[in-house]
Amino acid sequence: MSERYAPTNADQVRELIAWAVDEQTPLEIVGRASLRSLGNPMAELPTLDLSALSGVGLYEPGELVLTAAPATPIAEIESLLADNQQRLAFEPMDMGLVLGGPADAGSLGGVICCNLAGPRRISAGAARDHILGVKGVSGRGENFKSGGRVVKNVTGYDMSKLVTGAYGTLGALTEITVKVLPIPEKAWTVLVFGLDDATAIKALAQAAGSHHEVSGLAHLPQAAAARSGVKYVAGAGAAVTAVRLEGPGPSVEYRARALTEELKSFGEIEELHSQNSAGLWREIRDVRLIAETDVLWRLSVAPSHGPLVVADIRQRLGGAVEVTYDWQGGLIWLALGDSPDAGEQAVRGAVDAVGGHAMLIRASAAARQAVPAFHPQSATLTALSARVREALDPHGLFNPGRMAPQRAAQ
């Protein structure tokens, strides 16, 4: 079994990484380890366990600012914010069940390092758009601070943006500061029943282009809708297209009526209020409505291309595909049966035809070893990524191989 190092404060993190640099010892960096299987499988390595770095260090509701250690549970943060009628507006998704683990086990550091945002990304932006600052230690064994309440960037890079979505390959975070926002007074969802994928995306595009300030745009084919715990959705016996509206009570009610009038030509319409609305979007956020198959892909494409990509994949694979659409159709969760290549040729071939990104989320151990989790980058992006890693982790010590082919330690 590999060695495990468990620092209890930021100074110990720096000392351990400085030792790893001197000894040229690669490290797997984990917090609560709920996202450990996301990305490429890595060789067994000594573990830098940051789980002891947990807790909210600063929260000023009036300033809409929260600072916490990286292993602080998202559930703990959301509970604290809810007590003050506030929230993380980017709606961080919980990938526990998707990855075969428990629900509500994620941490702030995991969400930030993997840039996990939910359905509200179309209106509120990604996780990286809500970071005010970070502190951490680079692969040179040096402390860095970026953004925050005192702006200082000792590395010359905007580390707050770079580490978000870097899967722990650029630095070990010791503190994260994010902005928070008030919870809206009301959240309703307008449902349209019975649309095929292509028509649903047209309806979502119309809603997105309206003046109604929508905060969620999703489409659930019939099989996915039937799995919902919301009876109006599960009992529809048809595909369900969902548009969320949030804000002051009178405004939401007015916008829901106006949106219903605009979308009624597409099909039968229903509204979800309060808990039913919240429950549906949690299911969409956490990918709980798609089939529990061996293989799961996450596709990012232009919304108008979504149904075309899915149709192309179905044709290539003979139709054994199940999907849900989020972000107006720009985010597609695609479930397949097991195969040696996890359907990579069909999936990435269809995505490449329109320009986009396909990430392998779940597959058999053999398929994960054979298929890169991340979509191949262009030569330009590959070179740029390599330069950034060279600057921040010149010895390739942090999570080697998780995002890109492993480099030998230098």
Short mmCIF file of C-alpha atoms in Angstrom, two decimals:
data_model
loop_
_atom_site.label_atom_id
_atom_site.label_comp_id
_atom_site.label_asym_id
_atom_site.label_seq_id
_atom_site.Cartn_x
_atom_site.Cartn_y
_atom_site.Cartn_z
CA MET A 1 0.00 0.00 0.00
CA SER A 2 1.29 3.47 -0.87
CA GLU A 3 2.27 5.88 1.84
CA ARG A 4 -0.23 8.46 3.02
CA TYR A 5 0.69 11.93 4.21
CA ALA A 6 -2.01 13.84 6.10
CA PRO A 7 -1.00 17.43 6.92
CA THR A 8 -3.23 19.32 9.33
CA ASN A 9 -2.43 22.88 8.24
CA ALA A 10 -1.14 24.89 5.31
CA ASP A 11 2.44 25.05 6.63
CA GLN A 12 2.62 21.26 6.77
CA VAL A 13 1.28 21.07 3.21
CA ARG A 14 4.10 23.29 2.00
CA GLU A 15 6.73 21.32 3.94
CA LEU A 16 5.51 18.00 2.53
CA ILE A 17 5.46 19.28 -1.03
CA ALA A 18 8.91 20.83 -0.63
CA TRP A 19 10.12 17.41 0.53
CA ALA A 20 8.42 15.75 -2.47
CA VAL A 21 10.17 18.20 -4.81
CA ASP A 22 13.55 17.46 -3.24
CA GLU A 23 12.95 13.71 -3.42
CA GLN A 24 11.26 13.81 -6.83
CA THR A 25 8.29 11.93 -5.36
CA PRO A 26 5.00 12.14 -7.31
CA LEU A 27 1.86 12.62 -5.23
CA GLU A 28 -1.82 11.89 -5.62
CA ILE A 29 -3.67 14.83 -4.07
CA VAL A 30 -7.05 14.09 -2.50
CA GLY A 31 -9.47 15.85 -0.18
CA ARG A 32 -12.57 13.87 0.62
CA ALA A 33 -11.77 11.60 -2.38
CA SER A 34 -15.36 11.63 -3.68
CA LEU A 35 -14.13 12.48 -7.21
CA ARG A 36 -11.09 10.22 -7.18
CA SER A 37 -12.26 8.17 -10.16
CA LEU A 38 -12.98 11.20 -12.33
CA GLY A 39 -10.39 11.59 -15.07
CA ASN A 40 -7.75 9.13 -16.21
CA PRO A 41 -6.75 6.27 -13.89
CA MET A 42 -3.41 6.90 -12.20
CA ALA A 43 -0.70 4.58 -11.00
CA GLU A 44 -0.64 3.87 -7.27
CA LEU A 45 1.22 6.77 -5.68
CA PRO A 46 1.94 8.23 -2.25
CA THR A 47 -1.15 10.20 -1.22
CA LEU A 48 -1.24 13.79 -0.03
CA ASP A 49 -4.46 13.64 1.98
CA LEU A 50 -5.89 17.09 2.63
CA SER A 51 -9.02 15.86 4.43
CA ALA A 52 -7.93 17.51 7.69
CA LEU A 53 -8.04 20.92 6.00
CA SER A 54 -11.74 21.42 6.53
CA GLY A 55 -13.99 24.13 7.88
CA VAL A 56 -15.33 27.59 7.06
CA GLY A 57 -12.80 30.20 8.12
CA LEU A 58 -14.73 33.32 7.17
CA TYR A 59 -18.31 33.99 6.23
CA GLU A 60 -19.70 37.49 5.87
CA PRO A 61 -23.31 37.29 4.67
CA GLY A 62 -23.51 41.04 4.23
CA GLU A 63 -20.47 41.01 1.95
CA LEU A 64 -21.55 37.84 0.10
CA VAL A 65 -18.16 36.23 0.78
CA LEU A 66 -17.19 32.83 2.16
CA THR A 67 -13.72 31.39 2.75
CA ALA A 68 -13.21 27.70 3.51
CA ALA A 69 -10.53 25.02 3.54
CA PRO A 70 -10.56 22.68 0.53
CA ALA A 71 -11.96 19.57 2.24
CA THR A 72 -14.96 21.42 3.67
CA PRO A 73 -18.06 19.42 2.69
CA ILE A 74 -20.30 21.15 0.17
CA ALA A 75 -23.28 19.96 2.23
CA GLU A 76 -21.90 21.83 5.25
CA ILE A 77 -21.39 25.01 3.23
CA GLU A 78 -24.84 24.84 1.66
CA SER A 79 -26.46 24.32 5.06
CA LEU A 80 -24.65 27.34 6.50
CA LEU A 81 -25.61 29.48 3.52
CA ALA A 82 -29.25 28.33 3.63
CA ASP A 83 -29.51 29.48 7.25
CA ASN A 84 -28.82 32.96 5.89
CA GLN A 85 -30.99 32.60 2.78
CA GLN A 86 -27.94 32.42 0.53
CA ARG A 87 -26.45 29.85 -1.84
CA LEU A 88 -23.64 28.95 -4.22
CA ALA A 89 -25.25 30.30 -7.36
CA PHE A 90 -23.35 28.04 -9.77
CA GLU A 91 -25.29 25.09 -8.32
CA PRO A 92 -22.42 22.60 -7.78
CA MET A 93 -23.39 19.13 -8.87
CA ASP A 94 -23.01 16.09 -6.66
CA MET A 95 -21.33 13.32 -8.66
CA GLY A 96 -21.27 10.80 -5.83
CA LEU A 97 -23.93 8.46 -7.17
CA VAL A 98 -22.71 8.75 -10.76
CA LEU A 99 -19.25 7.60 -9.68
CA GLY A 100 -20.55 4.76 -7.53
CA GLY A 101 -20.13 6.44 -4.16
CA PRO A 102 -22.45 8.05 -1.60
CA ALA A 103 -24.39 11.24 -2.16
CA ASP A 104 -23.43 14.50 -0.40
CA ALA A 105 -19.80 13.44 0.05
CA GLY A 106 -18.18 16.15 -2.07
CA SER A 107 -15.99 19.02 -0.93
CA LEU A 108 -15.48 22.60 -2.00
CA GLY A 109 -11.98 21.76 -3.22
CA GLY A 110 -13.27 18.90 -5.36
CA VAL A 111 -15.96 21.06 -6.93
CA ILE A 112 -13.46 23.80 -7.73
CA CYS A 113 -10.68 21.52 -8.97
CA CYS A 114 -13.13 19.77 -11.33
CA ASN A 115 -15.12 22.95 -12.14
CA LEU A 116 -18.47 21.29 -11.44
CA ALA A 117 -21.48 23.51 -12.14
CA GLY A 118 -25.13 22.56 -12.43
CA PRO A 119 -28.08 23.65 -14.58
CA ARG A 120 -27.79 27.28 -13.49
CA ARG A 121 -24.52 27.63 -15.39
CA ILE A 122 -26.47 29.06 -18.34
CA SER A 123 -27.33 32.11 -16.25
CA ALA A 124 -24.87 32.21 -13.34
CA GLY A 125 -21.71 30.94 -15.01
CA ALA A 126 -19.28 28.17 -14.12
CA ALA A 127 -17.63 27.48 -10.78
CA ARG A 128 -14.54 29.44 -11.84
CA ASP A 129 -16.71 32.54 -12.31
CA HIS A 130 -17.51 32.55 -8.59
CA ILE A 131 -14.01 32.22 -7.17
CA LEU A 132 -12.66 35.34 -5.52
CA GLY A 133 -9.34 33.86 -4.50
CA VAL A 134 -7.29 30.81 -3.60
CA LYS A 135 -4.25 29.94 -1.53
CA GLY A 136 -2.12 26.89 -2.12
CA VAL A 137 1.25 25.37 -2.83
CA SER A 138 2.72 24.92 -6.30
CA GLY A 139 4.73 22.00 -7.64
CA ARG A 140 7.83 24.03 -6.87
CA GLY A 141 7.06 23.79 -3.16
CA GLU A 142 6.17 27.50 -3.04
CA ASN A 143 3.13 29.15 -1.48
CA PHE A 144 0.89 31.13 -3.81
CA LYS A 145 -2.05 33.43 -3.28
CA SER A 146 -4.34 34.69 -6.02
CA GLY A 147 -7.26 37.07 -5.73
CA GLY A 148 -9.13 37.12 -2.45
CA ARG A 149 -9.80 40.09 -0.26
CA VAL A 150 -6.22 41.25 -0.80
CA VAL A 151 -5.23 40.89 -4.43
CA LYS A 152 -1.78 39.37 -4.78
CA ASN A 153 -0.55 36.98 -7.44
CA VAL A 154 3.01 35.91 -6.76
CA THR A 155 3.16 33.43 -9.64
CA GLY A 156 2.36 35.84 -12.46
CA TYR A 157 -0.68 33.69 -13.36
CA ASP A 158 -4.34 34.06 -12.46
CA MET A 159 -4.21 30.97 -10.28
CA SER A 160 -7.87 31.23 -9.29
CA LYS A 161 -8.84 30.51 -12.89
CA LEU A 162 -6.05 28.06 -13.71
CA VAL A 163 -6.60 25.67 -10.81
CA THR A 164 -10.34 25.51 -11.46
CA GLY A 165 -10.83 22.51 -13.68
CA ALA A 166 -7.17 21.43 -13.44
CA TYR A 167 -8.03 18.29 -11.42
CA GLY A 168 -5.31 18.92 -8.86
CA THR A 169 -2.49 18.95 -11.41
CA LEU A 170 -1.29 22.53 -10.87
CA GLY A 171 -1.31 23.01 -7.12
CA ALA A 172 -2.50 21.81 -3.74
CA LEU A 173 -5.16 24.24 -2.51
CA THR A 174 -5.24 25.19 1.16
CA GLU A 175 -7.93 27.90 1.11
CA ILE A 176 -10.70 28.95 -1.28
CA THR A 177 -12.76 32.14 -1.25
CA VAL A 178 -16.02 32.28 -3.21
CA LYS A 179 -18.81 34.74 -3.68
CA VAL A 180 -22.30 33.73 -2.60
CA LEU A 181 -25.69 35.12 -3.57
CA PRO A 182 -29.17 35.38 -2.03
CA ILE A 183 -31.68 32.60 -2.58
CA PRO A 184 -34.52 33.87 -4.80
CA GLU A 185 -37.93 34.22 -3.22
CA LYS A 186 -39.53 31.82 -5.68
CA ALA A 187 -38.51 29.18 -8.23
CA TRP A 188 -41.00 27.68 -10.69
CA THR A 189 -40.56 25.40 -13.67
CA VAL A 190 -42.58 25.41 -16.87
CA LEU A 191 -42.88 21.93 -18.39
CA VAL A 192 -43.68 21.10 -22.01
CA PHE A 193 -44.71 17.50 -22.70
CA GLY A 194 -44.18 15.15 -25.64
CA LEU A 195 -41.48 16.87 -27.68
CA ASP A 196 -38.87 14.97 -29.68
CA ASP A 197 -35.27 15.99 -29.08
CA ALA A 198 -34.93 18.39 -32.00
CA THR A 199 -38.22 20.17 -31.29
CA ALA A 200 -37.38 20.38 -27.59
CA ILE A 201 -34.10 22.13 -28.32
CA LYS A 202 -35.99 24.64 -30.48
CA ALA A 203 -38.38 25.31 -27.60
CA LEU A 204 -35.47 25.75 -25.19
CA ALA A 205 -33.78 28.13 -27.63
CA GLN A 206 -36.95 30.20 -27.80
CA ALA A 207 -37.14 30.34 -24.01
CA ALA A 208 -33.46 31.24 -23.76
CA GLY A 209 -33.90 34.06 -26.26
CA SER A 210 -36.92 35.49 -24.48
CA HIS A 211 -36.94 38.31 -21.93
CA HIS A 212 -37.95 35.98 -19.10
CA GLU A 213 -34.51 35.48 -17.49
CA VAL A 214 -34.57 31.70 -17.35
CA SER A 215 -32.13 29.86 -15.04
CA GLY A 216 -32.52 26.28 -16.23
CA LEU A 217 -33.13 24.69 -19.64
CA ALA A 218 -33.28 20.90 -19.87
CA HIS A 219 -34.90 18.14 -21.91
CA LEU A 220 -35.68 14.64 -20.64
CA PRO A 221 -36.65 11.96 -23.15
CA GLN A 222 -39.47 9.72 -21.99
CA ALA A 223 -37.29 7.02 -20.40
CA ALA A 224 -35.44 9.57 -18.29
CA ALA A 225 -38.58 11.49 -17.31
CA ALA A 226 -40.20 8.26 -16.10
CA ARG A 227 -37.46 7.85 -13.45
CA SER A 228 -38.20 11.18 -11.78
CA GLY A 229 -39.39 11.33 -8.21
CA VAL A 230 -41.70 14.21 -9.20
CA LYS A 231 -45.06 12.69 -10.07
CA TYR A 232 -45.98 15.32 -12.68
CA VAL A 233 -42.80 14.39 -14.56
CA ALA A 234 -42.76 10.62 -14.03
CA GLY A 235 -46.47 10.31 -14.73
CA ALA A 236 -46.42 12.28 -17.96
CA GLY A 237 -45.84 9.17 -20.06
CA ALA A 238 -43.89 11.35 -22.48
CA ALA A 239 -40.72 13.35 -22.86
CA VAL A 240 -40.51 16.43 -20.63
CA THR A 241 -38.88 19.74 -21.53
CA ALA A 242 -38.19 21.98 -18.51
CA VAL A 243 -37.58 25.72 -18.17
CA ARG A 244 -36.82 27.20 -14.73
CA LEU A 245 -37.66 30.73 -13.61
CA GLU A 246 -36.34 32.29 -10.37
CA GLY A 247 -36.70 35.62 -8.61
CA PRO A 248 -39.23 37.70 -6.66
CA GLY A 249 -42.62 36.04 -6.35
CA PRO A 250 -44.73 38.38 -8.51
CA SER A 251 -42.02 38.45 -11.19
CA VAL A 252 -41.79 34.64 -11.39
CA GLU A 253 -45.57 34.28 -11.60
CA TYR A 254 -45.78 36.88 -14.38
CA ARG A 255 -42.90 35.38 -16.34
CA ALA A 256 -44.29 31.86 -15.98
CA ARG A 257 -47.62 32.97 -17.45
CA ALA A 258 -45.91 34.82 -20.29
CA LEU A 259 -43.59 31.90 -21.05
CA THR A 260 -46.49 29.46 -21.02
CA GLU A 261 -48.23 31.61 -23.61
CA GLU A 262 -45.11 31.69 -25.78
CA LEU A 263 -44.49 27.93 -25.61
CA LYS A 264 -48.04 26.61 -25.81
CA SER A 265 -47.74 25.99 -29.54
CA PHE A 266 -45.13 23.30 -28.82
CA GLY A 267 -47.43 21.10 -26.73
CA GLU A 268 -49.22 20.51 -23.44
CA ILE A 269 -47.83 22.61 -20.58
CA GLU A 270 -47.73 22.22 -16.79
CA GLU A 271 -46.04 24.16 -13.98
CA LEU A 272 -43.98 22.92 -11.05
CA HIS A 273 -43.78 25.01 -7.91
CA SER A 274 -41.47 25.12 -4.88
CA GLN A 275 -40.36 21.66 -3.72
CA ASN A 276 -41.39 19.86 -6.90
CA SER A 277 -39.38 22.32 -8.98
CA ALA A 278 -36.37 22.08 -6.68
CA GLY A 279 -36.55 18.28 -6.66
CA LEU A 280 -36.57 18.01 -10.45
CA TRP A 281 -33.54 20.25 -10.87
CA ARG A 282 -31.60 18.31 -8.23
CA GLU A 283 -32.27 15.17 -10.27
CA ILE A 284 -31.12 16.89 -13.45
CA ARG A 285 -28.09 18.42 -11.74
CA ASP A 286 -26.86 15.12 -10.29
CA VAL A 287 -27.60 12.99 -13.40
CA ARG A 288 -30.07 10.80 -11.51
CA LEU A 289 -32.51 10.26 -14.38
CA ILE A 290 -30.32 8.47 -16.88
CA ALA A 291 -29.92 4.70 -17.10
CA GLU A 292 -27.37 3.15 -14.71
CA THR A 293 -25.30 1.63 -17.50
CA ASP A 294 -21.65 0.62 -17.41
CA VAL A 295 -20.63 3.54 -19.63
CA LEU A 296 -21.44 7.22 -19.15
CA TRP A 297 -20.20 10.11 -21.29
CA ARG A 298 -20.47 13.84 -20.77
CA LEU A 299 -20.71 15.72 -24.07
CA SER A 300 -20.32 19.47 -24.56
CA VAL A 301 -21.47 20.81 -27.92
CA ALA A 302 -23.28 23.81 -29.35
CA PRO A 303 -26.93 23.46 -28.21
CA SER A 304 -28.29 23.33 -31.75
CA HIS A 305 -25.98 20.40 -32.53
CA GLY A 306 -27.09 18.25 -29.59
CA PRO A 307 -29.84 16.19 -31.26
CA LEU A 308 -27.70 15.77 -34.39
CA VAL A 309 -24.80 14.40 -32.35
CA VAL A 310 -27.07 11.98 -30.49
CA ALA A 311 -28.67 10.80 -33.74
CA ASP A 312 -25.22 10.28 -35.25
CA ILE A 313 -24.07 8.23 -32.25
CA ARG A 314 -27.24 6.14 -32.37
CA GLN A 315 -26.66 5.42 -36.03
CA ARG A 316 -23.03 4.44 -35.42
CA LEU A 317 -23.92 2.20 -32.46
CA GLY A 318 -27.21 0.82 -33.65
CA GLY A 319 -29.46 2.85 -31.37
CA ALA A 320 -28.43 1.52 -27.93
CA VAL A 321 -28.13 4.99 -26.42
CA GLU A 322 -29.93 6.92 -23.69
CA VAL A 323 -29.49 10.64 -23.04
CA THR A 324 -30.56 13.69 -21.08
CA TYR A 325 -29.97 17.29 -22.17
CA ASP A 326 -29.03 20.24 -19.96
CA TRP A 327 -27.75 23.78 -20.60
CA GLN A 328 -30.25 24.29 -23.45
CA GLY A 329 -28.93 21.12 -25.08
CA GLY A 330 -25.26 22.04 -24.85
CA LEU A 331 -24.58 19.47 -22.11
CA ILE A 332 -25.53 15.89 -22.93
CA TRP A 333 -25.26 12.94 -20.56
CA LEU A 334 -25.07 9.81 -22.69
CA ALA A 335 -25.36 6.26 -21.35
CA LEU A 336 -24.22 3.15 -23.25
CA GLY A 337 -23.72 -0.52 -22.69
CA ASP A 338 -20.23 -1.81 -22.00
CA SER A 339 -17.73 -2.34 -24.84
CA PRO A 340 -13.92 -2.56 -25.04
CA ASP A 341 -13.61 1.05 -26.18
CA ALA A 342 -16.67 2.39 -24.26
CA GLY A 343 -18.07 3.51 -27.64
CA GLU A 344 -15.24 6.01 -28.03
CA GLN A 345 -14.97 5.88 -31.82
CA ALA A 346 -18.69 6.52 -32.26
CA VAL A 347 -18.99 9.15 -29.53
CA ARG A 348 -15.89 11.16 -30.30
CA GLY A 349 -16.38 10.76 -34.04
CA ALA A 350 -19.84 12.33 -33.77
CA VAL A 351 -18.60 15.12 -31.50
CA ASP A 352 -15.60 15.88 -33.69
CA ALA A 353 -17.93 16.25 -36.68
CA VAL A 354 -19.54 19.32 -35.10
CA GLY A 355 -16.78 20.53 -32.80
CA GLY A 356 -17.10 19.85 -29.10
CA HIS A 357 -15.80 17.80 -26.20
CA ALA A 358 -16.59 14.29 -24.98
CA MET A 359 -15.41 13.19 -21.53
CA LEU A 360 -15.62 9.58 -20.37
CA ILE A 361 -17.11 9.62 -16.88
CA ARG A 362 -17.77 5.98 -16.12
CA ALA A 363 -16.70 2.69 -17.74
CA SER A 364 -15.23 -0.70 -16.91
CA ALA A 365 -11.69 -0.77 -15.53
CA ALA A 366 -10.40 -2.19 -18.82
CA ALA A 367 -12.11 0.51 -20.90
CA ARG A 368 -10.86 3.29 -18.62
CA GLN A 369 -7.32 2.04 -19.06
CA ALA A 370 -7.72 1.94 -22.86
CA VAL A 371 -9.70 5.13 -23.47
CA PRO A 372 -8.51 8.65 -22.49
CA ALA A 373 -11.07 10.29 -20.20
CA PHE A 374 -10.59 13.73 -21.75
CA HIS A 375 -11.19 14.65 -25.36
CA PRO A 376 -7.96 15.00 -27.36
CA GLN A 377 -6.81 18.60 -27.53
CA SER A 378 -5.48 20.47 -30.51
CA ALA A 379 -1.72 20.78 -30.82
CA THR A 380 -1.96 24.44 -29.80
CA LEU A 381 -3.90 23.75 -26.61
CA THR A 382 -1.67 20.79 -25.76
CA ALA A 383 1.43 22.97 -26.04
CA LEU A 384 -0.17 25.76 -23.98
CA SER A 385 -1.23 23.31 -21.25
CA ALA A 386 2.27 21.84 -21.16
CA ARG A 387 3.81 25.30 -20.71
CA VAL A 388 1.49 26.11 -17.81
CA ARG A 389 2.26 22.79 -16.11
CA GLU A 390 5.96 23.31 -16.69
CA ALA A 391 5.75 26.68 -14.94
CA LEU A 392 3.71 25.48 -11.95
CA ASP A 393 4.69 21.83 -11.59
CA PRO A 394 7.98 21.47 -13.48
CA HIS A 395 8.69 17.98 -12.14
CA GLY A 396 5.26 16.56 -12.95
CA LEU A 397 4.60 15.59 -9.32
CA PHE A 398 0.90 16.45 -8.88
CA ASN A 399 -1.66 13.82 -9.96
CA PRO A 400 0.52 12.65 -12.88
CA GLY A 401 -1.50 11.17 -15.70
CA ARG A 402 -4.90 12.26 -14.43
CA MET A 403 -5.49 14.78 -17.21
CA ALA A 404 -2.73 14.09 -19.73
CA PRO A 405 -0.27 11.30 -20.53
CA GLN A 406 2.12 10.93 -17.65
CA ARG A 407 5.45 12.68 -17.83
CA ALA A 408 8.54 11.17 -16.34
CA ALA A 409 9.79 13.06 -13.29
CA GLN A 410 12.68 15.36 -14.14
#
